[in-house]
mmCIF file of C-alpha atoms in Angstrom:
data_model
loop_
_atom_site.group_PDB
_atom_site.id
_atom_site.type_symbol
_atom_site.label_atom_id
_atom_site.label_comp_id
_atom_site.label_asym_id
_atom_site.label_seq_id
_atom_site.Cartn_x
_atom_site.Cartn_y
_atom_site.Cartn_z
ATOM 1 C CA MET A 23 5.610 -19.708 -5.690
ATOM 2 C CA GLY A 24 7.018 -16.210 -5.097
ATOM 3 C CA ILE A 25 9.413 -15.235 -2.330
ATOM 4 C CA LYS A 26 7.980 -14.940 1.160
ATOM 5 C CA PHE A 27 8.736 -12.694 4.119
ATOM 6 C CA ILE A 28 10.460 -14.979 6.651
ATOM 7 C CA HIS A 29 10.426 -12.794 9.776
ATOM 8 C CA THR A 30 7.814 -13.474 12.429
ATOM 9 C CA TYR A 31 5.395 -11.302 14.379
ATOM 10 C CA SER A 32 7.629 -11.770 17.412
ATOM 11 C CA ASP A 33 10.562 -10.284 15.467
ATOM 12 C CA ILE A 34 8.605 -7.129 14.713
ATOM 13 C CA ILE A 35 7.119 -6.536 18.178
ATOM 14 C CA SER A 36 10.247 -7.577 20.091
ATOM 15 C CA LEU A 37 11.631 -5.122 22.624
ATOM 16 C CA ASP A 38 14.919 -5.104 20.740
ATOM 17 C CA ASN A 39 13.231 -4.078 17.466
ATOM 18 C CA LEU A 40 11.150 -1.437 19.251
ATOM 19 C CA LEU A 41 14.239 0.021 20.944
ATOM 20 C CA GLN A 42 16.185 0.080 17.682
ATOM 21 C CA ALA A 43 13.199 1.701 15.994
ATOM 22 C CA TRP A 44 13.111 4.327 18.742
ATOM 23 C CA LYS A 45 16.760 5.239 18.165
ATOM 24 C CA GLU A 46 16.057 5.717 14.467
ATOM 25 C CA PHE A 47 12.835 7.614 15.064
ATOM 26 C CA ARG A 48 14.175 10.111 17.615
ATOM 27 C CA ASN A 49 17.093 11.113 15.394
ATOM 28 C CA ASN A 50 16.835 14.892 14.841
ATOM 29 C CA LYS A 51 13.595 14.983 16.862
ATOM 30 C CA ARG A 52 14.855 15.098 20.457
ATOM 31 C CA SER A 53 13.978 18.783 20.850
ATOM 32 C CA ARG A 54 10.295 18.180 20.136
ATOM 33 C CA LYS A 55 7.969 18.279 23.107
ATOM 34 C CA ASP A 56 5.980 15.118 22.296
ATOM 35 C CA VAL A 57 9.187 13.126 21.767
ATOM 36 C CA GLN A 58 10.637 14.400 25.059
ATOM 37 C CA GLU A 59 7.447 13.446 26.923
ATOM 38 C CA PHE A 60 7.531 9.912 25.521
ATOM 39 C CA GLU A 61 11.229 9.554 26.319
ATOM 40 C CA ARG A 62 10.795 10.560 29.982
ATOM 41 C CA ASN A 63 9.165 7.170 30.576
ATOM 42 C CA LEU A 64 10.672 5.400 27.610
ATOM 43 C CA MET A 65 10.825 1.820 28.887
ATOM 44 C CA SER A 66 7.381 1.865 30.479
ATOM 45 C CA ASN A 67 5.910 3.318 27.257
ATOM 46 C CA ILE A 68 7.640 0.732 25.087
ATOM 47 C CA LEU A 69 6.651 -2.105 27.416
ATOM 48 C CA ALA A 70 3.022 -0.935 27.334
ATOM 49 C CA LEU A 71 3.093 -0.806 23.537
ATOM 50 C CA HIS A 72 4.719 -4.254 23.405
ATOM 51 C CA ARG A 73 1.930 -5.688 25.599
ATOM 52 C CA GLU A 74 -0.725 -4.219 23.300
ATOM 53 C CA PHE A 75 0.922 -5.902 20.320
ATOM 54 C CA LYS A 76 1.355 -9.189 22.150
ATOM 55 C CA THR A 77 -2.282 -9.325 23.275
ATOM 56 C CA LYS A 78 -3.445 -7.850 19.947
ATOM 57 C CA ILE A 79 -5.474 -5.051 21.531
ATOM 58 C CA TYR A 80 -3.456 -2.306 19.806
ATOM 59 C CA LYS A 81 -5.433 0.433 18.078
ATOM 60 C CA HIS A 82 -3.940 3.264 16.062
ATOM 61 C CA SER A 83 -4.690 6.738 17.442
ATOM 62 C CA PRO A 84 -6.264 9.573 15.412
ATOM 63 C CA TYR A 85 -4.065 11.841 13.314
ATOM 64 C CA GLU A 86 -3.273 15.528 13.610
ATOM 65 C CA ALA A 87 -3.985 17.167 10.249
ATOM 66 C CA PHE A 88 -2.316 20.288 8.860
ATOM 67 C CA ASP A 89 -1.564 21.852 5.470
ATOM 68 C CA ILE A 90 1.784 22.585 3.842
ATOM 69 C CA SER A 91 2.950 23.951 0.471
ATOM 70 C CA ASP A 92 5.770 21.747 -0.827
ATOM 71 C CA PRO A 93 5.565 23.221 -3.484
ATOM 72 C CA LYS A 94 1.859 22.599 -4.088
ATOM 73 C CA PRO A 95 -0.688 22.503 -1.230
ATOM 74 C CA ARG A 96 -0.740 19.174 0.584
ATOM 75 C CA ASN A 97 -2.756 17.897 3.524
ATOM 76 C CA ILE A 98 -0.437 16.121 5.974
ATOM 77 C CA HIS A 99 -1.631 13.732 8.690
ATOM 78 C CA LYS A 100 0.727 13.329 11.628
ATOM 79 C CA ALA A 101 0.455 10.328 13.948
ATOM 80 C CA ASN A 102 1.364 10.514 17.625
ATOM 81 C CA VAL A 103 4.734 9.325 18.910
ATOM 82 C CA ARG A 104 3.724 5.808 19.941
ATOM 83 C CA ASP A 105 2.165 5.112 16.540
ATOM 84 C CA ARG A 106 5.148 6.546 14.676
ATOM 85 C CA LEU A 107 7.362 4.263 16.753
ATOM 86 C CA LEU A 108 5.346 1.328 15.412
ATOM 87 C CA HIS A 109 5.707 2.691 11.864
ATOM 88 C CA HIS A 110 9.497 2.660 12.260
ATOM 89 C CA ALA A 111 9.476 -0.813 13.846
ATOM 90 C CA ILE A 112 7.529 -2.229 10.895
ATOM 91 C CA TYR A 113 9.417 -0.249 8.277
ATOM 92 C CA ARG A 114 12.863 -1.405 9.418
ATOM 93 C CA GLN A 115 11.755 -5.042 9.082
ATOM 94 C CA LEU A 116 9.722 -4.784 5.858
ATOM 95 C CA TYR A 117 11.837 -2.407 3.765
ATOM 96 C CA PRO A 118 14.903 -4.673 3.239
ATOM 97 C CA PHE A 119 12.643 -7.494 2.052
ATOM 98 C CA PHE A 120 10.343 -5.539 -0.261
ATOM 99 C CA ASN A 121 13.156 -3.408 -1.650
ATOM 100 C CA LYS A 122 14.546 -6.575 -3.245
ATOM 101 C CA THR A 123 11.256 -7.096 -5.098
ATOM 102 C CA PHE A 124 11.254 -3.606 -6.656
ATOM 103 C CA ILE A 125 12.506 -2.976 -10.179
ATOM 104 C CA PRO A 126 15.760 -0.975 -10.512
ATOM 105 C CA ASP A 127 13.958 1.968 -12.128
ATOM 106 C CA SER A 128 11.596 2.717 -9.234
ATOM 107 C CA TYR A 129 13.276 5.686 -7.531
ATOM 108 C CA SER A 130 10.993 7.158 -4.867
ATOM 109 C CA CYS A 131 11.770 6.720 -1.140
ATOM 110 C CA ARG A 132 14.495 4.116 -1.603
ATOM 111 C CA LEU A 133 18.041 4.045 -0.306
ATOM 112 C CA ARG A 134 20.642 5.070 -2.899
ATOM 113 C CA LYS A 135 17.856 6.169 -5.275
ATOM 114 C CA GLY A 136 15.950 9.487 -5.242
ATOM 115 C CA ALA A 137 14.921 12.179 -7.716
ATOM 116 C CA LEU A 138 18.430 13.127 -8.886
ATOM 117 C CA LYS A 139 19.250 9.490 -9.637
ATOM 118 C CA ALA A 140 15.975 9.297 -11.576
ATOM 119 C CA VAL A 141 16.769 12.327 -13.748
ATOM 120 C CA ASP A 142 20.264 10.974 -14.417
ATOM 121 C CA ARG A 143 18.669 7.709 -15.494
ATOM 122 C CA PHE A 144 16.314 9.675 -17.747
ATOM 123 C CA ARG A 145 19.311 11.290 -19.465
ATOM 124 C CA SER A 146 20.973 7.891 -19.932
ATOM 125 C CA PHE A 147 17.776 6.340 -21.284
ATOM 126 C CA ALA A 148 17.206 9.297 -23.605
ATOM 127 C CA GLN A 149 20.624 8.899 -25.165
ATOM 128 C CA ARG A 150 20.235 5.153 -25.660
ATOM 129 C CA ALA A 151 16.609 5.224 -26.812
ATOM 130 C CA SER A 152 17.309 7.962 -29.393
ATOM 131 C CA THR A 153 20.436 6.211 -30.704
ATOM 132 C CA ASN A 154 22.709 8.954 -29.394
ATOM 133 C CA HIS A 155 20.151 11.640 -30.310
ATOM 134 C CA THR A 156 20.173 10.741 -33.988
ATOM 135 C CA LYS A 157 16.497 9.675 -34.001
ATOM 136 C CA THR A 158 13.325 11.436 -32.895
ATOM 137 C CA LEU A 159 12.481 10.323 -29.371
ATOM 138 C CA TRP A 160 8.925 10.345 -28.036
ATOM 139 C CA VAL A 161 8.231 10.485 -24.317
ATOM 140 C CA LEU A 162 4.998 9.499 -22.602
ATOM 141 C CA LYS A 163 4.737 11.305 -19.271
ATOM 142 C CA CYS A 164 1.980 10.413 -16.789
ATOM 143 C CA ASP A 165 0.835 11.403 -13.325
ATOM 144 C CA ILE A 166 -1.662 9.475 -11.193
ATOM 145 C CA ARG A 167 -4.669 11.448 -10.024
ATOM 146 C CA LYS A 168 -4.877 11.918 -6.225
ATOM 147 C CA PHE A 169 -2.344 9.144 -5.690
ATOM 148 C CA PHE A 170 -2.209 8.668 -1.916
ATOM 149 C CA ALA A 171 -5.902 9.481 -1.516
ATOM 150 C CA SER A 172 -6.880 6.787 -4.064
ATOM 151 C CA ILE A 173 -5.019 3.733 -2.710
ATOM 152 C CA ASP A 174 -7.481 0.861 -2.263
ATOM 153 C CA GLN A 175 -6.791 -0.532 1.206
ATOM 154 C CA ASN A 176 -8.256 -3.960 0.469
ATOM 155 C CA ILE A 177 -6.018 -4.396 -2.586
ATOM 156 C CA LEU A 178 -2.999 -3.255 -0.566
ATOM 157 C CA THR A 179 -3.804 -5.658 2.282
ATOM 158 C CA ASN A 180 -4.133 -8.568 -0.147
ATOM 159 C CA ILE A 181 -0.758 -7.699 -1.689
ATOM 160 C CA PHE A 182 0.792 -8.019 1.756
ATOM 161 C CA LYS A 183 -0.955 -11.357 2.294
ATOM 162 C CA ASN A 184 0.613 -12.665 -0.909
ATOM 163 C CA TYR A 185 4.078 -12.030 0.519
ATOM 164 C CA ILE A 186 3.618 -12.477 4.274
ATOM 165 C CA PRO A 187 2.404 -15.861 5.578
ATOM 166 C CA ASP A 188 2.300 -14.711 9.233
ATOM 167 C CA GLU A 189 -1.307 -13.593 9.806
ATOM 168 C CA ASP A 190 -0.373 -11.672 12.946
ATOM 169 C CA ILE A 191 1.944 -9.444 10.901
ATOM 170 C CA THR A 192 -0.741 -8.730 8.315
ATOM 171 C CA TRP A 193 -3.144 -7.990 11.185
ATOM 172 C CA LEU A 194 -0.735 -5.388 12.554
ATOM 173 C CA ILE A 195 -0.152 -3.877 9.110
ATOM 174 C CA SER A 196 -3.917 -3.688 8.622
ATOM 175 C CA ARG A 197 -4.135 -1.604 11.834
ATOM 176 C CA ILE A 198 -1.957 1.005 10.148
ATOM 177 C CA ILE A 199 -3.636 0.792 6.739
ATOM 178 C CA GLY A 200 -7.102 1.093 8.260
ATOM 179 C CA SER A 201 -6.167 3.969 10.581
ATOM 180 C CA PHE A 202 -7.012 6.532 7.905
ATOM 181 C CA TYR A 203 -9.313 7.112 4.983
ATOM 182 C CA SER A 204 -9.586 9.953 2.476
ATOM 183 C CA THR A 205 -12.839 10.261 0.552
ATOM 184 C CA ARG A 206 -14.510 7.128 1.908
ATOM 185 C CA ASP A 207 -13.839 4.198 4.221
ATOM 186 C CA GLY A 208 -11.287 1.753 2.825
ATOM 187 C CA VAL A 209 -9.575 4.204 0.485
ATOM 188 C CA GLY A 210 -6.437 6.294 0.940
ATOM 189 C CA LEU A 211 -3.160 6.456 2.841
ATOM 190 C CA PRO A 212 -2.005 9.433 4.925
ATOM 191 C CA LEU A 213 0.702 11.737 3.630
ATOM 192 C CA GLY A 214 3.155 11.929 6.498
ATOM 193 C CA ASN A 215 3.496 8.303 7.575
ATOM 194 C CA LEU A 216 6.880 6.659 7.061
ATOM 195 C CA THR A 217 4.991 3.459 6.261
ATOM 196 C CA SER A 218 2.910 5.197 3.573
ATOM 197 C CA GLN A 219 6.063 5.850 1.545
ATOM 198 C CA LEU A 220 6.872 2.144 1.560
ATOM 199 C CA PHE A 221 3.278 0.995 1.145
ATOM 200 C CA VAL A 222 2.699 2.977 -2.076
ATOM 201 C CA ASN A 223 5.877 1.499 -3.582
ATOM 202 C CA ILE A 224 4.621 -1.978 -2.684
ATOM 203 C CA TYR A 225 1.234 -1.071 -4.191
ATOM 204 C CA MET A 226 2.800 0.186 -7.449
ATOM 205 C CA ASN A 227 5.301 -2.668 -7.679
ATOM 206 C CA LYS A 228 2.707 -4.753 -9.505
ATOM 207 C CA PHE A 229 2.373 -1.993 -12.102
ATOM 208 C CA ASP A 230 6.159 -1.670 -12.429
ATOM 209 C CA HIS A 231 6.510 -5.370 -13.194
ATOM 210 C CA PHE A 232 3.585 -5.168 -15.632
ATOM 211 C CA MET A 233 5.367 -2.365 -17.478
ATOM 212 C CA LYS A 234 8.693 -4.202 -17.622
ATOM 213 C CA HIS A 235 7.571 -7.785 -18.242
ATOM 214 C CA LYS A 236 4.185 -7.557 -19.992
ATOM 215 C CA VAL A 237 4.352 -4.271 -21.858
ATOM 216 C CA LYS A 238 8.108 -4.753 -22.382
ATOM 217 C CA ALA A 239 8.809 -1.058 -21.800
ATOM 218 C CA GLU A 240 12.613 -1.049 -21.819
ATOM 219 C CA TYR A 241 12.883 2.662 -21.072
ATOM 220 C CA TYR A 242 10.489 3.148 -18.142
ATOM 221 C CA ILE A 243 11.116 5.198 -14.981
ATOM 222 C CA ARG A 244 8.782 5.780 -12.034
ATOM 223 C CA TYR A 245 9.124 8.193 -9.130
ATOM 224 C CA ALA A 246 6.091 7.924 -6.800
ATOM 225 C CA ASP A 247 3.087 8.752 -9.016
ATOM 226 C CA ASP A 248 5.132 10.256 -11.878
ATOM 227 C CA PHE A 249 6.389 7.955 -14.613
ATOM 228 C CA VAL A 250 7.794 8.203 -18.129
ATOM 229 C CA ILE A 251 8.217 5.834 -21.076
ATOM 230 C CA LEU A 252 10.633 6.599 -23.917
ATOM 231 C CA SER A 253 10.503 5.237 -27.470
ATOM 232 C CA GLN A 254 11.179 6.170 -31.081
ATOM 233 C CA ASP A 255 7.766 4.703 -31.962
ATOM 234 C CA ARG A 256 4.912 7.114 -31.192
ATOM 235 C CA LYS A 257 2.236 4.631 -32.306
ATOM 236 C CA TRP A 258 3.577 2.053 -29.822
ATOM 237 C CA ILE A 259 3.507 4.664 -27.043
ATOM 238 C CA GLU A 260 -0.113 5.486 -27.848
ATOM 239 C CA GLU A 261 -0.976 1.787 -27.600
ATOM 240 C CA VAL A 262 0.909 1.523 -24.304
ATOM 241 C CA LEU A 263 -1.079 4.437 -22.878
ATOM 242 C CA ILE A 264 -4.309 2.497 -23.426
ATOM 243 C CA LYS A 265 -2.844 -0.529 -21.623
ATOM 244 C CA VAL A 266 -1.592 1.662 -18.770
ATOM 245 C CA LYS A 267 -5.011 3.210 -18.185
ATOM 246 C CA GLU A 268 -6.724 -0.184 -18.246
ATOM 247 C CA PHE A 269 -4.257 -1.849 -15.859
ATOM 248 C CA LEU A 270 -4.265 0.963 -13.330
ATOM 249 C CA LEU A 271 -8.059 1.101 -13.253
ATOM 250 C CA THR A 272 -8.832 -2.623 -13.181
ATOM 251 C CA GLU A 273 -5.942 -3.861 -11.026
ATOM 252 C CA LEU A 274 -5.215 -0.915 -8.688
ATOM 253 C CA ARG A 275 -8.311 1.323 -8.873
ATOM 254 C CA LEU A 276 -6.179 4.266 -9.952
ATOM 255 C CA GLU A 277 -6.688 6.865 -12.684
ATOM 256 C CA LEU A 278 -4.272 9.048 -14.608
ATOM 257 C CA HIS A 279 -4.556 12.791 -14.072
ATOM 258 C CA PRO A 280 -6.320 13.991 -17.256
ATOM 259 C CA ASN A 281 -4.290 17.217 -17.363
ATOM 260 C CA LYS A 282 -0.931 15.596 -16.686
ATOM 261 C CA VAL A 283 -0.640 13.038 -19.478
ATOM 262 C CA SER A 284 1.450 14.049 -22.461
ATOM 263 C CA ILE A 285 3.242 12.594 -25.467
ATOM 264 C CA ALA A 286 5.986 14.874 -26.753
ATOM 265 C CA THR A 287 9.417 14.761 -28.325
ATOM 266 C CA LEU A 288 12.537 15.158 -26.238
ATOM 267 C CA PHE A 289 13.542 18.003 -28.581
ATOM 268 C CA SER A 290 10.492 20.018 -27.430
ATOM 269 C CA GLY A 291 11.480 19.629 -23.763
ATOM 270 C CA ILE A 292 10.179 17.091 -21.200
ATOM 271 C CA ASP A 293 9.231 18.382 -17.764
ATOM 272 C CA PHE A 294 10.111 15.581 -15.335
ATOM 273 C CA LEU A 295 10.918 15.787 -11.607
ATOM 274 C CA GLY A 296 11.655 19.496 -11.449
ATOM 275 C CA TRP A 297 13.811 19.643 -14.588
ATOM 276 C CA VAL A 298 13.003 20.303 -18.239
ATOM 277 C CA HIS A 299 15.004 17.795 -20.280
ATOM 278 C CA PHE A 300 16.379 18.363 -23.800
ATOM 279 C CA PRO A 301 18.670 16.163 -25.933
ATOM 280 C CA ASP A 302 21.924 17.795 -24.810
ATOM 281 C CA HIS A 303 21.021 19.550 -21.544
ATOM 282 C CA ARG A 304 18.434 20.065 -18.823
ATOM 283 C CA VAL A 305 17.302 23.200 -17.004
ATOM 284 C CA LEU A 306 15.354 23.810 -13.825
ATOM 285 C CA ARG A 307 11.596 24.069 -14.175
ATOM 286 C CA THR A 308 10.388 27.677 -13.825
ATOM 287 C CA THR A 309 8.354 26.944 -10.708
ATOM 288 C CA THR A 310 11.381 25.212 -9.155
ATOM 289 C CA LYS A 311 13.534 28.295 -9.818
ATOM 290 C CA LYS A 312 10.950 30.590 -8.246
ATOM 291 C CA ARG A 313 10.689 28.339 -5.190
ATOM 292 C CA MET A 314 14.483 28.234 -4.884
ATOM 293 C CA PHE A 315 14.818 32.022 -4.800
ATOM 294 C CA ARG A 316 11.824 32.373 -2.460
ATOM 295 C CA ASN A 317 13.334 29.870 -0.018
ATOM 296 C CA ILE A 318 16.721 31.621 -0.115
ATOM 297 C CA ARG A 319 14.988 34.945 0.567
ATOM 298 C CA GLU A 320 12.828 33.551 3.394
ATOM 299 C CA LYS A 321 15.844 31.828 4.992
ATOM 300 C CA SER A 322 17.812 35.104 4.758
ATOM 301 C CA GLY A 323 20.461 33.495 2.582
ATOM 302 C CA ARG A 324 21.500 30.909 5.181
ATOM 303 C CA LEU A 325 24.696 29.195 4.047
ATOM 304 C CA GLU A 326 23.354 25.641 4.251
ATOM 305 C CA VAL A 327 20.297 26.563 2.150
ATOM 306 C CA VAL A 328 22.425 28.284 -0.511
ATOM 307 C CA GLN A 329 24.887 25.376 -0.623
ATOM 308 C CA SER A 330 22.016 22.919 -0.998
ATOM 309 C CA TYR A 331 20.676 24.744 -4.046
ATOM 310 C CA LEU A 332 24.146 25.182 -5.535
ATOM 311 C CA GLY A 333 24.521 21.413 -5.256
ATOM 312 C CA LEU A 334 21.173 20.955 -7.016
ATOM 313 C CA LEU A 335 22.156 23.305 -9.836
ATOM 314 C CA GLY A 336 25.332 21.304 -10.348
ATOM 315 C CA HIS A 337 23.178 18.489 -11.756
ATOM 316 C CA GLY A 338 22.047 20.545 -14.752
ATOM 317 C CA ASN A 339 22.813 23.510 -16.959
ATOM 318 C CA GLY A 340 22.524 26.355 -14.494
ATOM 319 C CA LYS A 341 25.617 28.560 -14.676
ATOM 320 C CA LYS A 342 23.531 31.741 -14.883
ATOM 321 C CA LEU A 343 21.381 30.597 -11.978
ATOM 322 C CA VAL A 344 24.474 29.796 -9.919
ATOM 323 C CA SER A 345 25.627 33.381 -10.441
ATOM 324 C CA CYS A 346 22.198 34.667 -9.387
ATOM 325 C CA VAL A 347 22.221 32.509 -6.261
ATOM 326 C CA ILE A 348 25.701 33.724 -5.281
ATOM 327 C CA ILE A 349 24.778 37.368 -5.901
ATOM 328 C CA ARG A 350 21.603 37.066 -3.815
ATOM 329 C CA ASP A 351 23.567 35.366 -1.049
ATOM 330 C CA GLU A 352 26.034 38.272 -0.987
#
């Protein structure tokens, strides 16, 4: 029998957990009108929410939808304050438990992980897998098609049931999962929810363990819906790709993006998480460079923006770009 979540429904809906969740939620948001309105009657609002949880009459409110470009167009769905408070209350209880079940090389939306840690791991893997760059290294790079919009809510709910024996907790989680759908009822998670970031990692955790323990992919890295596999054996990688497609479709109802699957050598350059990786260096992706200069221009060269990008460039080979950034700042 696998490990089980030991906290109870009472732990999650407790006033103490809700108050702690509020402190975390309002951080850097106190100037926003909706947050200020909720905080004016904070205790009465939290008590009302607590009663809804206790009597199990809680219903998630509709979302506010809007579009962003970050860097590609995305449709964001924003929940109201009371629902986002619940998201934080659940997240702060679930994350520590589920984080322990994740493989080390899952890097998206995890503490002490992130994209830069993932690209550093890629460099380390590349060196080891190529025998210190003395052998040709093949890299399978994949991207899942319409990732958030394709999550099967029934599969996700059943995953939670496998870990959480308390039916009241799974009922509350199902309120959040079922509060949104993309193309049809029962499918999709909203971009914008704190819980969605955790839920997709929980959803993909089964795939991660399949890759590590069934496929035996020693050099495998995943960041959200992007993942890579490194090997000196191209034929083995081609066989793995077939297994990947089959598992994702049959077990998770997901498909690979047909235009974003590639098998190439490291020598030819591997575009992964904003960087193009080569055996002895990595450079910023062209679109990332253009976005960097556009943001600096739009922010009128604000010091914190420039320093942020200079820090990013320090993780790769970007001396010329650093000079360009400094010149534009001046």
